[in-house]
PDB file of C-alpha atoms and ligand atoms in Angstrom:
ATOM      1  CA  UNK Y   1      -6.824  20.193 -24.452  1.00 75.00           C
ATOM      2  CA  UNK Y   2      -3.986  18.151 -22.679  1.00 92.00           C
ATOM      3  CA  UNK Y   3      -5.695  14.790 -22.427  1.00 96.00           C
ATOM      4  CA  UNK Y   4      -8.241  14.415 -24.828  1.00 97.00           C
ATOM      5  CA  UNK Y   5     -11.347  12.158 -23.841  1.00 98.00           C
ATOM      6  CA  UNK Y   6     -12.183  11.540 -27.482  1.00 97.00           C
ATOM      7  CA  UNK Y   7     -11.875   7.887 -28.175  1.00 97.00           C
ATOM      8  CA  UNK Y   8     -10.408   7.063 -24.652  1.00 98.00           C
ATOM      9  CA  UNK Y   9     -12.020   4.091 -22.702  1.00 98.00           C
ATOM     10  CA  UNK Y  10     -13.276   5.198 -19.260  1.00 98.00           C
ATOM     11  CA  UNK Y  11     -14.122   3.088 -16.544  1.00 98.00           C
ATOM     12  CA  UNK Y  12     -16.167   4.828 -13.888  1.00 98.00           C
ATOM     13  CA  UNK Y  13     -17.583   2.912 -10.654  1.00 98.00           C
ATOM     14  CA  UNK Y  14     -20.687   3.967  -9.127  1.00 98.00           C
ATOM     15  CA  UNK Y  15     -22.173   4.990 -12.130  1.00 98.00           C
ATOM     16  CA  UNK Y  16     -25.553   4.042 -11.628  1.00 97.00           C
ATOM     17  CA  UNK Y  17     -26.317   7.566 -10.194  1.00 97.00           C
ATOM     18  CA  UNK Y  18     -25.275  10.891  -8.754  1.00 98.00           C
ATOM     19  CA  UNK Y  19     -21.739  12.267  -9.856  1.00 98.00           C
ATOM     20  CA  UNK Y  20     -20.871   8.758 -11.435  1.00 98.00           C
ATOM     21  CA  UNK Y  21     -23.675   8.742 -13.768  1.00 97.00           C
ATOM     22  CA  UNK Y  22     -23.428  12.637 -14.833  1.00 97.00           C
ATOM     23  CA  UNK Y  23     -19.543  12.092 -15.488  1.00 98.00           C
ATOM     24  CA  UNK Y  24     -20.664   9.228 -17.493  1.00 97.00           C
ATOM     25  CA  UNK Y  25     -22.393  11.364 -19.499  1.00 97.00           C
ATOM     26  CA  UNK Y  26     -20.049  14.192 -19.977  1.00 97.00           C
ATOM     27  CA  UNK Y  27     -17.583  11.738 -20.847  1.00 97.00           C
ATOM     28  CA  UNK Y  28     -19.795  10.170 -23.605  1.00 97.00           C
ATOM     29  CA  UNK Y  29     -20.616  13.712 -24.696  1.00 97.00           C
ATOM     30  CA  UNK Y  30     -16.973  14.317 -25.467  1.00 97.00           C
ATOM     31  CA  UNK Y  31     -16.662  11.305 -27.480  1.00 97.00           C
ATOM     32  CA  UNK Y  32     -15.167   8.518 -24.961  1.00 97.00           C
ATOM     33  CA  UNK Y  33     -15.953   5.154 -24.933  1.00 97.00           C
ATOM     34  CA  UNK Y  34     -17.781   4.479 -21.308  1.00 98.00           C
ATOM     35  CA  UNK Y  35     -17.816   1.428 -19.033  1.00 98.00           C
ATOM     36  CA  UNK Y  36     -20.264   2.088 -16.368  1.00 98.00           C
ATOM     37  CA  UNK Y  37     -19.980  -0.006 -13.206  1.00 98.00           C
ATOM     38  CA  UNK Y  38     -21.704  -0.844 -10.097  1.00 98.00           C
ATOM     39  CA  UNK Y  39     -23.571  -3.180  -7.919  1.00 98.00           C
ATOM     40  CA  UNK Y  40     -27.055  -2.466  -9.516  1.00 97.00           C
ATOM     41  CA  UNK Y  41     -26.033  -3.926 -13.047  1.00 97.00           C
ATOM     42  CA  UNK Y  42     -30.083  -3.415 -14.121  1.00 96.00           C
ATOM     43  CA  UNK Y  43     -29.319   0.100 -13.560  1.00 95.00           C
ATOM     44  CA  UNK Y  44     -26.235   0.327 -15.230  1.00 96.00           C
ATOM     45  CA  UNK Y  45     -27.619  -1.188 -18.236  1.00 96.00           C
ATOM     46  CA  UNK Y  46     -30.642   0.977 -18.534  1.00 95.00           C
ATOM     47  CA  UNK Y  47     -28.764   4.184 -17.980  1.00 94.00           C
ATOM     48  CA  UNK Y  48     -25.826   2.773 -20.507  1.00 95.00           C
ATOM     49  CA  UNK Y  49     -28.185   2.090 -23.018  1.00 93.00           C
ATOM     50  CA  UNK Y  50     -29.497   5.739 -22.902  1.00 91.00           C
ATOM     51  CA  UNK Y  51     -25.900   7.098 -22.941  1.00 87.00           C
ATOM     52  CA  UNK Y  52     -24.300   4.581 -25.599  1.00 88.00           C
ATOM     53  CA  UNK Y  53     -21.753   2.967 -22.694  1.00 96.00           C
ATOM     54  CA  UNK Y  54     -21.496  -0.320 -21.604  1.00 97.00           C
ATOM     55  CA  UNK Y  55     -22.626  -1.787 -17.997  1.00 98.00           C
ATOM     56  CA  UNK Y  56     -20.831  -3.918 -16.004  1.00 98.00           C
ATOM     57  CA  UNK Y  57     -21.681  -5.348 -12.241  1.00 98.00           C
ATOM     58  CA  UNK Y  58     -19.118  -4.217  -9.772  1.00 98.00           C
ATOM     59  CA  UNK Y  59     -18.913  -4.459  -6.091  1.00 98.00           C
ATOM     60  CA  UNK Y  60     -15.685  -2.399  -4.858  1.00 98.00           C
ATOM     61  CA  UNK Y  61     -15.792  -4.413  -1.449  1.00 98.00           C
ATOM     62  CA  UNK Y  62     -15.342  -7.800  -2.988  1.00 98.00           C
ATOM     63  CA  UNK Y  63     -11.848  -8.333  -4.728  1.00 98.00           C
ATOM     64  CA  UNK Y  64     -13.092 -10.979  -6.971  1.00 98.00           C
ATOM     65  CA  UNK Y  65     -15.812  -8.563  -8.533  1.00 98.00           C
ATOM     66  CA  UNK Y  66     -13.289  -5.851  -8.900  1.00 98.00           C
ATOM     67  CA  UNK Y  67     -10.833  -8.501 -10.928  1.00 98.00           C
ATOM     68  CA  UNK Y  68     -13.909  -9.846 -13.173  1.00 98.00           C
ATOM     69  CA  UNK Y  69     -15.432  -6.615 -13.837  1.00 98.00           C
ATOM     70  CA  UNK Y  70     -11.798  -5.311 -14.963  1.00 98.00           C
ATOM     71  CA  UNK Y  71     -11.063  -8.210 -17.158  1.00 98.00           C
ATOM     72  CA  UNK Y  72     -14.460  -7.963 -18.533  1.00 98.00           C
ATOM     73  CA  UNK Y  73     -13.934  -4.282 -19.557  1.00 98.00           C
ATOM     74  CA  UNK Y  74     -10.360  -5.120 -20.883  1.00 98.00           C
ATOM     75  CA  UNK Y  75     -11.801  -8.065 -23.170  1.00 98.00           C
ATOM     76  CA  UNK Y  76     -14.739  -5.784 -24.429  1.00 97.00           C
ATOM     77  CA  UNK Y  77     -12.855  -2.536 -24.963  1.00 97.00           C
ATOM     78  CA  UNK Y  78      -9.029  -3.630 -25.348  1.00 96.00           C
ATOM     79  CA  UNK Y  79      -7.875  -1.302 -22.797  1.00 97.00           C
ATOM     80  CA  UNK Y  80      -8.396   1.245 -20.045  1.00 98.00           C
ATOM     81  CA  UNK Y  81      -7.175   4.925 -20.577  1.00 98.00           C
ATOM     82  CA  UNK Y  82      -9.164   6.096 -17.650  1.00 98.00           C
ATOM     83  CA  UNK Y  83     -10.144   4.898 -14.158  1.00 99.00           C
ATOM     84  CA  UNK Y  84     -12.567   7.140 -12.226  1.00 99.00           C
ATOM     85  CA  UNK Y  85     -12.889   5.854  -8.527  1.00 99.00           C
ATOM     86  CA  UNK Y  86     -16.229   7.547  -7.687  1.00 98.00           C
ATOM     87  CA  UNK Y  87     -18.062   4.632  -5.892  1.00 98.00           C
ATOM     88  CA  UNK Y  88     -18.580   5.864  -2.241  1.00 98.00           C
ATOM     89  CA  UNK Y  89     -20.587   5.526   0.751  1.00 98.00           C
ATOM     90  CA  UNK Y  90     -21.518   8.206   3.467  1.00 98.00           C
ATOM     91  CA  UNK Y  91     -21.792   7.694   7.136  1.00 98.00           C
ATOM     92  CA  UNK Y  92     -23.129   9.853   9.928  1.00 98.00           C
ATOM     93  CA  UNK Y  93     -21.872   9.045  13.895  1.00 97.00           C
ATOM     94  CA  UNK Y  94     -20.415  10.885  16.472  1.00 96.00           C
ATOM     95  CA  UNK Y  95     -17.089   9.663  17.498  1.00 97.00           C
ATOM     96  CA  UNK Y  96     -18.002   8.552  20.760  1.00 97.00           C
ATOM     97  CA  UNK Y  97     -20.617   6.070  19.569  1.00 96.00           C
ATOM     98  CA  UNK Y  98     -19.354   4.916  16.261  1.00 97.00           C
ATOM     99  CA  UNK Y  99     -19.322   1.316  15.762  1.00 98.00           C
ATOM    100  CA  UNK Y 100     -16.247  -0.159  14.235  1.00 98.00           C
ATOM    101  CA  UNK Y 101     -18.008  -1.966  11.867  1.00 98.00           C
ATOM    102  CA  UNK Y 102     -19.704   1.026  10.246  1.00 98.00           C
ATOM    103  CA  UNK Y 103     -16.190   2.654  10.173  1.00 98.00           C
ATOM    104  CA  UNK Y 104     -14.873  -0.582   8.841  1.00 98.00           C
ATOM    105  CA  UNK Y 105     -17.661  -0.442   6.061  1.00 98.00           C
ATOM    106  CA  UNK Y 106     -17.120   2.887   5.183  1.00 98.00           C
ATOM    107  CA  UNK Y 107     -13.561   2.485   4.402  1.00 99.00           C
ATOM    108  CA  UNK Y 108     -13.846  -0.822   2.830  1.00 99.00           C
ATOM    109  CA  UNK Y 109     -15.747   1.149   0.109  1.00 98.00           C
ATOM    110  CA  UNK Y 110     -13.786   4.494  -0.067  1.00 99.00           C
ATOM    111  CA  UNK Y 111     -10.433   3.351   0.706  1.00 99.00           C
ATOM    112  CA  UNK Y 112      -9.844  -0.184  -0.001  1.00 99.00           C
ATOM    113  CA  UNK Y 113     -12.367  -0.045  -2.888  1.00 99.00           C
ATOM    114  CA  UNK Y 114     -10.160   2.412  -4.972  1.00 99.00           C
ATOM    115  CA  UNK Y 115      -6.994   0.644  -4.018  1.00 99.00           C
ATOM    116  CA  UNK Y 116      -8.102  -2.669  -5.470  1.00 99.00           C
ATOM    117  CA  UNK Y 117      -9.286  -0.731  -8.722  1.00 99.00           C
ATOM    118  CA  UNK Y 118      -5.988   1.065  -9.012  1.00 99.00           C
ATOM    119  CA  UNK Y 119      -4.293  -2.214  -8.360  1.00 98.00           C
ATOM    120  CA  UNK Y 120      -6.494  -4.117 -11.151  1.00 98.00           C
ATOM    121  CA  UNK Y 121      -5.835  -1.214 -13.690  1.00 98.00           C
ATOM    122  CA  UNK Y 122      -2.188  -0.245 -13.247  1.00 98.00           C
ATOM    123  CA  UNK Y 123      -0.482  -3.174 -14.988  1.00 98.00           C
ATOM    124  CA  UNK Y 124      -2.364  -2.445 -18.386  1.00 98.00           C
ATOM    125  CA  UNK Y 125      -1.830   1.147 -18.107  1.00 98.00           C
ATOM    126  CA  UNK Y 126       1.987   0.796 -17.119  1.00 98.00           C
ATOM    127  CA  UNK Y 127       2.485  -1.510 -20.292  1.00 98.00           C
ATOM    128  CA  UNK Y 128       0.751   1.298 -22.486  1.00 97.00           C
ATOM    129  CA  UNK Y 129       2.887   4.143 -20.959  1.00 98.00           C
ATOM    130  CA  UNK Y 130      -0.243   6.159 -20.544  1.00 97.00           C
ATOM    131  CA  UNK Y 131      -3.478   6.555 -18.484  1.00 98.00           C
ATOM    132  CA  UNK Y 132      -5.415   8.534 -16.116  1.00 98.00           C
ATOM    133  CA  UNK Y 133      -6.724   7.736 -12.247  1.00 98.00           C
ATOM    134  CA  UNK Y 134      -9.223   9.776 -11.093  1.00 99.00           C
ATOM    135  CA  UNK Y 135      -9.852   9.871  -7.240  1.00 99.00           C
ATOM    136  CA  UNK Y 136     -13.596  11.225  -6.012  1.00 99.00           C
ATOM    137  CA  UNK Y 137     -12.617  12.632  -2.566  1.00 98.00           C
ATOM    138  CA  UNK Y 138     -14.271  15.171  -0.731  1.00 98.00           C
ATOM    139  CA  UNK Y 139     -13.748  18.852   0.371  1.00 98.00           C
ATOM    140  CA  UNK Y 140     -14.198  16.655   3.618  1.00 98.00           C
ATOM    141  CA  UNK Y 141     -10.606  15.392   3.200  1.00 98.00           C
ATOM    142  CA  UNK Y 142      -9.265  18.424   4.113  1.00 97.00           C
ATOM    143  CA  UNK Y 143     -11.418  19.227   7.187  1.00 96.00           C
ATOM    144  CA  UNK Y 144     -14.000  17.464   9.190  1.00 96.00           C
ATOM    145  CA  UNK Y 145     -17.190  18.586  10.937  1.00 95.00           C
ATOM    146  CA  UNK Y 146     -19.416  17.450  13.894  1.00 95.00           C
ATOM    147  CA  UNK Y 147     -20.756  13.646  13.218  1.00 96.00           C
ATOM    148  CA  UNK Y 148     -18.938  13.158   9.669  1.00 97.00           C
ATOM    149  CA  UNK Y 149     -15.516  11.768  11.141  1.00 98.00           C
ATOM    150  CA  UNK Y 150     -15.872   8.295   9.954  1.00 98.00           C
ATOM    151  CA  UNK Y 151     -16.544   9.702   6.274  1.00 98.00           C
ATOM    152  CA  UNK Y 152     -14.046  12.326   6.648  1.00 98.00           C
ATOM    153  CA  UNK Y 153     -11.275  10.178   7.778  1.00 98.00           C
ATOM    154  CA  UNK Y 154     -11.974   7.747   4.910  1.00 99.00           C
ATOM    155  CA  UNK Y 155     -11.746  10.661   2.300  1.00 99.00           C
ATOM    156  CA  UNK Y 156      -8.497  12.137   4.123  1.00 98.00           C
ATOM    157  CA  UNK Y 157      -7.057   8.719   3.769  1.00 99.00           C
ATOM    158  CA  UNK Y 158      -7.843   8.418   0.286  1.00 99.00           C
ATOM    159  CA  UNK Y 159      -6.323  11.535  -0.404  1.00 98.00           C
ATOM    160  CA  UNK Y 160      -2.904  10.528   1.094  1.00 98.00           C
ATOM    161  CA  UNK Y 161      -2.772   7.600  -0.957  1.00 98.00           C
ATOM    162  CA  UNK Y 162      -3.606   9.706  -4.003  1.00 98.00           C
ATOM    163  CA  UNK Y 163      -0.736  11.697  -3.029  1.00 98.00           C
ATOM    164  CA  UNK Y 164       1.971   8.963  -3.086  1.00 98.00           C
ATOM    165  CA  UNK Y 165       0.340   7.479  -6.079  1.00 98.00           C
ATOM    166  CA  UNK Y 166       0.924  10.588  -8.083  1.00 98.00           C
ATOM    167  CA  UNK Y 167       4.668  10.663  -7.062  1.00 98.00           C
ATOM    168  CA  UNK Y 168       5.195   7.077  -7.612  1.00 98.00           C
ATOM    169  CA  UNK Y 169       3.776   6.812 -10.951  1.00 98.00           C
ATOM    170  CA  UNK Y 170       5.776  10.277 -12.093  1.00 97.00           C
ATOM    171  CA  UNK Y 171       7.549   9.593 -15.612  1.00 97.00           C
ATOM    172  CA  UNK Y 172       5.302   6.802 -16.594  1.00 97.00           C
ATOM    173  CA  UNK Y 173       2.897   8.622 -18.312  1.00 97.00           C
ATOM    174  CA  UNK Y 174      -0.044   8.287 -15.875  1.00 98.00           C
ATOM    175  CA  UNK Y 175      -1.762  10.750 -14.558  1.00 98.00           C
ATOM    176  CA  UNK Y 176      -3.151  11.051 -11.131  1.00 98.00           C
ATOM    177  CA  UNK Y 177      -6.110  13.899 -10.473  1.00 98.00           C
ATOM    178  CA  UNK Y 178      -7.752  14.296  -7.180  1.00 98.00           C
ATOM    179  CA  UNK Y 179     -11.062  15.846  -7.209  1.00 99.00           C
ATOM    180  CA  UNK Y 180     -12.687  17.067  -3.810  1.00 98.00           C
ATOM    181  CA  UNK Y 181     -16.432  17.887  -4.804  1.00 98.00           C
ATOM    182  CA  UNK Y 182     -18.137  19.898  -2.054  1.00 98.00           C
ATOM    183  CA  UNK Y 183     -21.791  19.274  -1.470  1.00 97.00           C
ATOM    184  CA  UNK Y 184     -23.645  17.856  -4.724  1.00 98.00           C
ATOM    185  CA  UNK Y 185     -27.420  17.232  -5.327  1.00 98.00           C
ATOM    186  CA  UNK Y 186     -27.359  13.440  -5.062  1.00 98.00           C
ATOM    187  CA  UNK Y 187     -28.853  10.339  -3.304  1.00 97.00           C
ATOM    188  CA  UNK Y 188     -25.402   9.955  -0.844  1.00 98.00           C
ATOM    189  CA  UNK Y 189     -26.839  11.316   2.312  1.00 97.00           C
ATOM    190  CA  UNK Y 190     -29.872   9.488   1.792  1.00 96.00           C
ATOM    191  CA  UNK Y 191     -28.040   6.027   1.096  1.00 96.00           C
ATOM    192  CA  UNK Y 192     -25.855   6.690   4.105  1.00 98.00           C
ATOM    193  CA  UNK Y 193     -25.371   4.900   7.313  1.00 98.00           C
ATOM    194  CA  UNK Y 194     -26.368   6.948   9.953  1.00 97.00           C
ATOM    195  CA  UNK Y 195     -26.908   6.789  13.882  1.00 94.00           C
ATOM    196  CA  UNK Y 196     -29.505   8.938  15.648  1.00 89.00           C
ATOM    197  CA  UNK Y 197     -31.309  11.434  13.211  1.00 88.00           C
ATOM    198  CA  UNK Y 198     -31.462  11.057   9.530  1.00 93.00           C
ATOM    199  CA  UNK Y 199     -29.209  13.415   7.331  1.00 95.00           C
ATOM    200  CA  UNK Y 200     -30.709  16.544   5.889  1.00 94.00           C
ATOM    201  CA  UNK Y 201     -31.019  16.036   1.954  1.00 95.00           C
ATOM    202  CA  UNK Y 202     -28.089  17.869  -0.008  1.00 96.00           C
ATOM    203  CA  UNK Y 203     -30.714  19.953  -1.503  1.00 96.00           C
ATOM    204  CA  UNK Y 204     -31.480  21.690   1.705  1.00 95.00           C
ATOM    205  CA  UNK Y 205     -27.759  22.556   2.530  1.00 94.00           C
ATOM    206  CA  UNK Y 206     -25.913  25.815   1.732  1.00 93.00           C
ATOM    207  CA  UNK Y 207     -23.779  25.902  -1.675  1.00 96.00           C
ATOM    208  CA  UNK Y 208     -25.273  22.600  -2.979  1.00 97.00           C
ATOM    209  CA  UNK Y 209     -24.613  22.195  -6.683  1.00 98.00           C
ATOM    210  CA  UNK Y 210     -26.038  20.419  -9.359  1.00 98.00           C
ATOM    211  CA  UNK Y 211     -24.726  16.997 -10.900  1.00 98.00           C
ATOM    212  CA  UNK Y 212     -24.383  18.596 -13.924  1.00 98.00           C
ATOM    213  CA  UNK Y 213     -21.990  21.348 -13.410  1.00 98.00           C
ATOM    214  CA  UNK Y 214     -20.052  19.272 -11.266  1.00 98.00           C
ATOM    215  CA  UNK Y 215     -19.523  16.561 -14.049  1.00 98.00           C
ATOM    216  CA  UNK Y 216     -18.587  19.216 -16.390  1.00 98.00           C
ATOM    217  CA  UNK Y 217     -16.024  20.794 -14.106  1.00 98.00           C
ATOM    218  CA  UNK Y 218     -14.544  17.460 -13.339  1.00 98.00           C
ATOM    219  CA  UNK Y 219     -14.655  16.403 -17.130  1.00 98.00           C
ATOM    220  CA  UNK Y 220     -12.580  19.764 -18.074  1.00 98.00           C
ATOM    221  CA  UNK Y 221     -10.165  19.013 -15.484  1.00 98.00           C
ATOM    222  CA  UNK Y 222      -9.596  15.781 -16.584  1.00 98.00           C
ATOM    223  CA  UNK Y 223      -9.040  17.086 -20.353  1.00 98.00           C
ATOM    224  CA  UNK Y 224      -6.756  19.999 -19.020  1.00 98.00           C
ATOM    225  CA  UNK Y 225      -4.528  17.405 -17.424  1.00 97.00           C
ATOM    226  CA  UNK Y 226      -5.017  18.992 -13.862  1.00 97.00           C
ATOM    227  CA  UNK Y 227      -3.356  17.509 -10.722  1.00 97.00           C
ATOM    228  CA  UNK Y 228      -6.456  18.617  -8.305  1.00 98.00           C
ATOM    229  CA  UNK Y 229      -9.604  20.229  -8.212  1.00 98.00           C
ATOM    230  CA  UNK Y 230     -11.760  21.342  -5.404  1.00 98.00           C
ATOM    231  CA  UNK Y 231     -15.354  21.533  -7.298  1.00 98.00           C
ATOM    232  CA  UNK Y 232     -17.399  23.798  -4.964  1.00 98.00           C
ATOM    233  CA  UNK Y 233     -18.806  27.026  -4.415  1.00 96.00           C
ATOM    234  CA  UNK Y 234     -15.948  29.764  -3.499  1.00 97.00           C
ATOM    235  CA  UNK Y 235     -16.989  30.342   0.098  1.00 96.00           C
ATOM    236  CA  UNK Y 236     -16.634  26.242   0.332  1.00 96.00           C
ATOM    237  CA  UNK Y 237     -13.197  26.560  -1.475  1.00 97.00           C
ATOM    238  CA  UNK Y 238     -12.088  29.255   0.927  1.00 97.00           C
ATOM    239  CA  UNK Y 239     -13.113  27.529   4.005  1.00 97.00           C
ATOM    240  CA  UNK Y 240     -12.081  23.857   3.430  1.00 96.00           C
ATOM    241  CA  UNK Y 241      -8.650  24.783   1.695  1.00 96.00           C
ATOM    242  CA  UNK Y 242      -7.352  27.651   3.003  1.00 97.00           C
ATOM    243  CA  UNK Y 243      -9.137  28.708   6.367  1.00 97.00           C
ATOM    244  CA  UNK Y 244      -8.668  24.956   7.740  1.00 96.00           C
ATOM    245  CA  UNK Y 245      -4.935  25.692   7.382  1.00 96.00           C
ATOM    246  CA  UNK Y 246      -4.484  29.152   8.091  1.00 97.00           C
ATOM    247  CA  UNK Y 247      -7.255  29.727  10.862  1.00 97.00           C
ATOM    248  CA  UNK Y 248      -8.705  26.325  12.032  1.00 96.00           C
ATOM    249  CA  UNK Y 249     -10.133  27.474  15.401  1.00 96.00           C
ATOM    250  CA  UNK Y 250     -11.799  30.025  13.788  1.00 96.00           C
ATOM    251  CA  UNK Y 251     -13.431  28.047  11.264  1.00 96.00           C
ATOM    252  CA  UNK Y 252     -14.501  25.242  13.920  1.00 95.00           C
ATOM    253  CA  UNK Y 253     -16.371  28.088  15.787  1.00 95.00           C
ATOM    254  CA  UNK Y 254     -18.148  29.001  12.299  1.00 93.00           C
ATOM    255  CA  UNK Y 255     -19.085  25.776  11.517  1.00 92.00           C
ATOM    256  CA  UNK Y 256     -19.751  24.404  15.043  1.00 92.00           C
ATOM    257  CA  UNK Y 257     -23.741  23.227  15.167  1.00 87.00           C
ATOM    258  CA  UNK Y 258     -23.760  23.650  11.246  1.00 81.00           C
ATOM    259  CA  UNK Y 259     -23.857  19.765  10.456  1.00 76.00           C
TER     260      UNK Y 259
HETATM  261  N1  LIG H   1     -22.468  14.397  -3.148  1.00 70.32           N
HETATM  262  C1  LIG H   1     -21.780  14.925  -2.444  1.00 70.32           C
HETATM  263  O1  LIG H   1     -22.375  16.075  -1.862  1.00 70.32           O
HETATM  264  C2  LIG H   1     -20.412  14.317  -2.483  1.00 70.32           C
HETATM  265  C3  LIG H   1     -19.468  15.383  -2.042  1.00 70.32           C
HETATM  266  C4  LIG H   1     -18.410  14.943  -2.084  1.00 70.32           C
HETATM  267  C5  LIG H   1     -17.908  13.654  -2.451  1.00 70.32           C
HETATM  268  N2  LIG H   1     -18.933  13.046  -2.930  1.00 70.32           N
HETATM  269  C6  LIG H   1     -18.291  11.766  -3.574  1.00 70.32           C
HETATM  270  O2  LIG H   1     -18.826  11.664  -4.675  1.00 70.32           O
HETATM  271  C7  LIG H   1     -19.010   9.916  -5.059  1.00 70.32           C
HETATM  272  C8  LIG H   1     -20.211   9.440  -5.740  1.00 70.32           C
HETATM  273  O3  LIG H   1     -21.172   9.960  -4.778  1.00 70.32           O
HETATM  274  P1  LIG H   1     -23.055  10.432  -5.335  1.00 70.32           P
HETATM  275  O4  LIG H   1     -22.824  11.902  -4.412  1.00 70.32           O
HETATM  276  O5  LIG H   1     -23.096  10.453  -6.640  1.00 70.32           O
HETATM  277  O6  LIG H   1     -23.409   9.399  -4.167  1.00 70.32           O
HETATM  278  P2  LIG H   1     -24.792   8.632  -4.691  1.00 70.32           P
HETATM  279  O7  LIG H   1     -25.716   9.021  -5.452  1.00 70.32           O
HETATM  280  O8  LIG H   1     -25.093   7.703  -3.436  1.00 70.32           O
HETATM  281  O9  LIG H   1     -24.035   7.114  -5.724  1.00 70.32           O
HETATM  282  C9  LIG H   1     -23.162   6.677  -5.345  1.00 70.32           C
HETATM  283  C10 LIG H   1     -22.640   5.505  -6.403  1.00 70.32           C
HETATM  284  O10 LIG H   1     -21.658   4.393  -5.845  1.00 70.32           O
HETATM  285  C11 LIG H   1     -22.448   3.207  -6.002  1.00 70.32           C
HETATM  286  N3  LIG H   1     -21.718   2.239  -5.086  1.00 70.32           N
HETATM  287  C12 LIG H   1     -21.800   2.319  -3.904  1.00 70.32           C
HETATM  288  N4  LIG H   1     -21.302   1.352  -3.169  1.00 70.32           N
HETATM  289  C13 LIG H   1     -20.878   0.455  -4.234  1.00 70.32           C
HETATM  290  C14 LIG H   1     -19.648  -0.429  -4.131  1.00 70.32           C
HETATM  291  N5  LIG H   1     -19.524  -1.199  -2.963  1.00 70.32           N
HETATM  292  N6  LIG H   1     -19.384  -1.111  -5.298  1.00 70.32           N
HETATM  293  C15 LIG H   1     -19.780  -0.390  -6.541  1.00 70.32           C
HETATM  294  N7  LIG H   1     -20.524   0.897  -6.553  1.00 70.32           N
HETATM  295  C16 LIG H   1     -20.877   1.240  -5.395  1.00 70.32           C
HETATM  296  C17 LIG H   1     -23.671   3.332  -6.146  1.00 70.32           C
HETATM  297  O11 LIG H   1     -24.272   2.420  -7.055  1.00 70.32           O
HETATM  298  P3  LIG H   1     -24.886   1.018  -6.529  1.00 70.32           P
HETATM  299  O12 LIG H   1     -25.749   0.989  -5.467  1.00 70.32           O
HETATM  300  O13 LIG H   1     -25.606   0.288  -7.940  1.00 70.32           O
HETATM  301  O14 LIG H   1     -23.748   0.040  -6.107  1.00 70.32           O
HETATM  302  C18 LIG H   1     -24.069   4.661  -6.942  1.00 70.32           C
HETATM  303  O15 LIG H   1     -23.729   4.358  -8.068  1.00 70.32           O
HETATM  304  C19 LIG H   1     -18.521   9.271  -3.535  1.00 70.32           C
HETATM  305  O16 LIG H   1     -17.255   8.667  -3.687  1.00 70.32           O
HETATM  306  C20 LIG H   1     -18.765  10.651  -2.905  1.00 70.32           C
HETATM  307  O17 LIG H   1     -17.967  10.073  -1.296  1.00 70.32           O
HETATM  308  C21 LIG H   1     -20.058  13.195  -3.052  1.00 70.32           C
END
């Protein structure tokens, strides 16, 4: 173990459900002191009680909310060792009729939200000369499909920021971990903004994985001190990581109409 979670303070955005909740539970099980944060404070409080964590109100779209949540965690727990930028939203629309406001809203949560969180926690991590920033991206950062260009663009933007950040923090003792999950069985698609027909639930998609398995894999990657992890079934990894680069036209033909 390169980075033991035992005793570490871990702040997770979007911990009221899905991957964030699963990861909160996995981190508690490994001895971390977990701060669960999302817009729904009540839900976080109820879940935090169950998993011996603390709950905080946080809307990553609001700079003032980000500042106050981070300063409350610092006050309560004395410092933040790990920030997990997990809060995110999905959107479904073709490009031709994509409303600017929907794309801007997606970027506000998925790109500017993590940016605000990073800028709020970095000064403390720099002073202590250690820390970890975990970015929950997506396999769709590597390659998009029909009707999800907006979401995919936000995750690609996040991944580019992650790459720069890692290089900028080299030698500071602060690690940066890029996580790219494939399809995970959560409410993400149900909560999504969409135009046209409602997205199918994750459960009905091929290669969909459980929150529990995903959370354990992410926690393992954190403790192993990895730089990145594509947390998905092997055919998804093959397609999104390798075929997308080596045979993009072939991949487009295989995936056409599949979304
Ligand atoms: N599920 C997948 O297939 C999949 C695949 C790849 C990547 N991901 C990524 O994994 C992350 C978690 O998604 P999930 O699948 O667990 O989705 P989810 O079940 O919809 O959970 C999303 C979480 O984010 C929180 N959230 C949303 N907007 C927020 C905001 N403005 N401020 C603070 N919290 C906010 C929600 O809580 P509140 O409503 O209480 O704020 C909720 O706890 C996202 O970044 C997503 O893009 C998911």
